[in-house]
Amino acid sequence: MRRLALFCALLLTTGAAAQTRQTLFDDGWSFNRDGKTISVDLPHDWDIYTRPDPATGATGTGGGWYAGGWGEYRKTFKTPADGDIIRLHFEGVYQKAEVFVNGQKAGQHAYGYTPFTIDVTPFVKSEGANNEVVVKVNNAEQPNCRWYSGSGIYRHVWLQTLPSLHIAENGVFVTTKEVADGKATVLVEVTVENSSDRQRNATVVIGSRQMMVTVPARETKTVRTAYTIAQPQLWSPKRPYLYTTDVELKEGGSVIDRQQARHGVRTFTYDAEQGFVLNGQPLLINGACVHHDDGILGAMAFDAAEVRKVRLMKEAGFNLIRTSHNPTTRAFLDACDSLGMLVIDEAFDGWRTAKTPHDYSTLIDSCYREDIHAMVMRDRNHPSVVCWSLGNEVMERKDIRVVTTARQLKRAVLECDTTRPVTEALCSWDSDWEIYDPHFEVLDIGGYNYMIHKHASDHQRAPDRVMWQTESYPRDAFRNWAVIFDYPYIIGDIVWTGLDYLGESGIGRYYYEGQRPGEHYVEGGQPDWHGAYCGDVDVTGWRKPISHYREMLWNEHTQLYMAVREPDGYFGKIRETAWSVWPTWESWDWEDWKGKTIEVEVYTKKPEVKLFLNDRLIGTKNVDHTTEYKAVFQVPYEAGELRAMAGDEEVVLCTSGKPAGLRLTADKTVMKHDGQDLTFITVEVVDDKGHVCPLAAIDCEATVKGSGQLLAFASADLKDTEPTTSPRVTTWNGRALLVVRSGKSKGKTQISIKSKLPTASLEIK
């Protein structure tokens, strides 16, 4: 049995003089593209401000038909008064960024998903003088990604000043050696960097512990210590308890640097006999793959949007997210730590053989080690991260040399962290599966994309192999839950996907006879689509019925849920694709189907369900494992009230009346006046009784006045080509989502939405 224990540290900044200072560097940039210059505050994604267009979109069907191209960012800043070293830290630029300071090239970074830091000390002017930083972004080599990447400086930038002797970047690493007998033994590793030209003597202080360190000129040294936490509160998805610890660096008796760490204590084991065990308790993993975009915001990685994304997955009943297929953001992992979400942190989509002409295969030999180190060093202290993933469905999987590549990448991970297992997502679209055994032997946990049906023969051949299904079809929810429930060597299922996303246009769609047939990957793609509809949750945050069904399977205390399968032929003859589910809705609005049979589904683990239509008993159904915990009723349609009862629970669907107004529901009523906070406002078309009108398509225009500004306004219709950042939208299935960005001064923001219905208004402080 492999036993792992982790302790997380989140590095925070300090504002004390002569110490490391980190200042958000997002505001006041000018952006030039195609000869046009505008002012922008980061995060910024220039693609999302445009219309997806199959005629001109160089990113193609995979990228959602957006343009990509070149862009240039400029900003002036004064040379800070304190600090011997000045750096710019970029959380993510897509892609091939070159950084210039005062006309001189200071550095570059190719991969669009990993953070990087540029030392600009040699290029800045004297203290207090003005400097100009220019960031050139090249996303013109297309296609380079199989999904929507966005373009530009889409994550945060930080200005850092440091003393010449300082705690190194990502230089605090904290783990738990053991949790036993009511106490946790905590190990702390601190790396000190000396950027000066002389040897330095310093002291690392952690609580009452002091460690002397001598660091030669232009070198680093690492010191280690341990301490005990009595009666520790263990971190878990159900109780994500976090601690705080302080690390100080002293020289000559004075504190010259410090970092504050938030951390969690937890242990886990995994093996083929006991499965996945967290803090001594077995845990079945119900996971979701999630891409990096934030839906209608494109790639712009606002912290509030990243937190919301994790919260949506938590509310949908998931306990793990796979960051498919690239490193995520700091804010995303912070949210996973605080909300309680396990994470598989993934590095790459592919390796040396290309999936698209300009993808990571063009970069891997020059920077794979740098990129893996950037991911692991930044993320290794998060208690949410339980596994590193090297890649996904690599194209060279039948070439035995792929095993050498896997070993190289794993070695790069282990150079930074040996406390977590390493996985990779393997697949096979033909009969050649068993040939991957040497590849699986490199991995600590075997990742199966759509291949878990091979588990029995694989277990017989390799009985110690621990498996999880790293991607699965949404419609196979029951089958996958059942197999993980029955076999301990399969520790989890991770569906493709938790959220609808941009790009990979048309995956997960259903369509009607007469429309363009086939999967998303057919020759020419699906030009009518610019996003993926395979998520349990759509881009507005609405949970599809499959989400409620999956949550019910994995979680014992979910509420009763009822939905209606769209009648085949109501809007057209329905055709499904591999990643789709049958179109199913929270709707009893089927006016053109009077007297005809409609299928109603009720999801529950209660043993019996009764269904009423206009207070008449339609029928009673027994529910158990053999019915896949569904009660399915054939109901002749008539308007009115549909009511399901199971035990003391009840759920109702009502036929809606004519649209009478718009209902606005904000996820918060107060925003921080920092220019970075967001409010997400759900817009629903309702009748005079407050019922959502599920077929309503209402043209709307939003106005935002006051201290905030409109950031995006869109529906979940992934065929709508209106830019999501436009103030105009047509509601889809009676819904849309408005996102407001906070201003930089205190005040009020007035939101109003005009349509043919009465104007709807809302105020945010």
XYZ file of C-alpha atoms in Angstrom, residues 3-7 174-179 185 265-269 419-420:
19
model
C 0.795 5.939 1.875
C 0.844 9.649 1.215
C 0.386 12.613 3.513
C 0.235 16.215 2.453
C 0.254 19.603 4.110
C 5.218 21.904 3.811
C 4.206 18.264 4.142
C 2.851 15.986 6.827
C 5.080 13.114 7.775
C 2.505 11.380 9.928
C -0.885 11.767 11.579
C 4.071 15.771 12.482
C -3.394 18.584 7.044
C -4.598 15.344 5.470
C -3.487 11.847 4.571
C -4.526 9.490 1.848
C -3.727 6.020 0.578
C 4.376 13.063 -2.077
C 1.683 12.512 -4.700
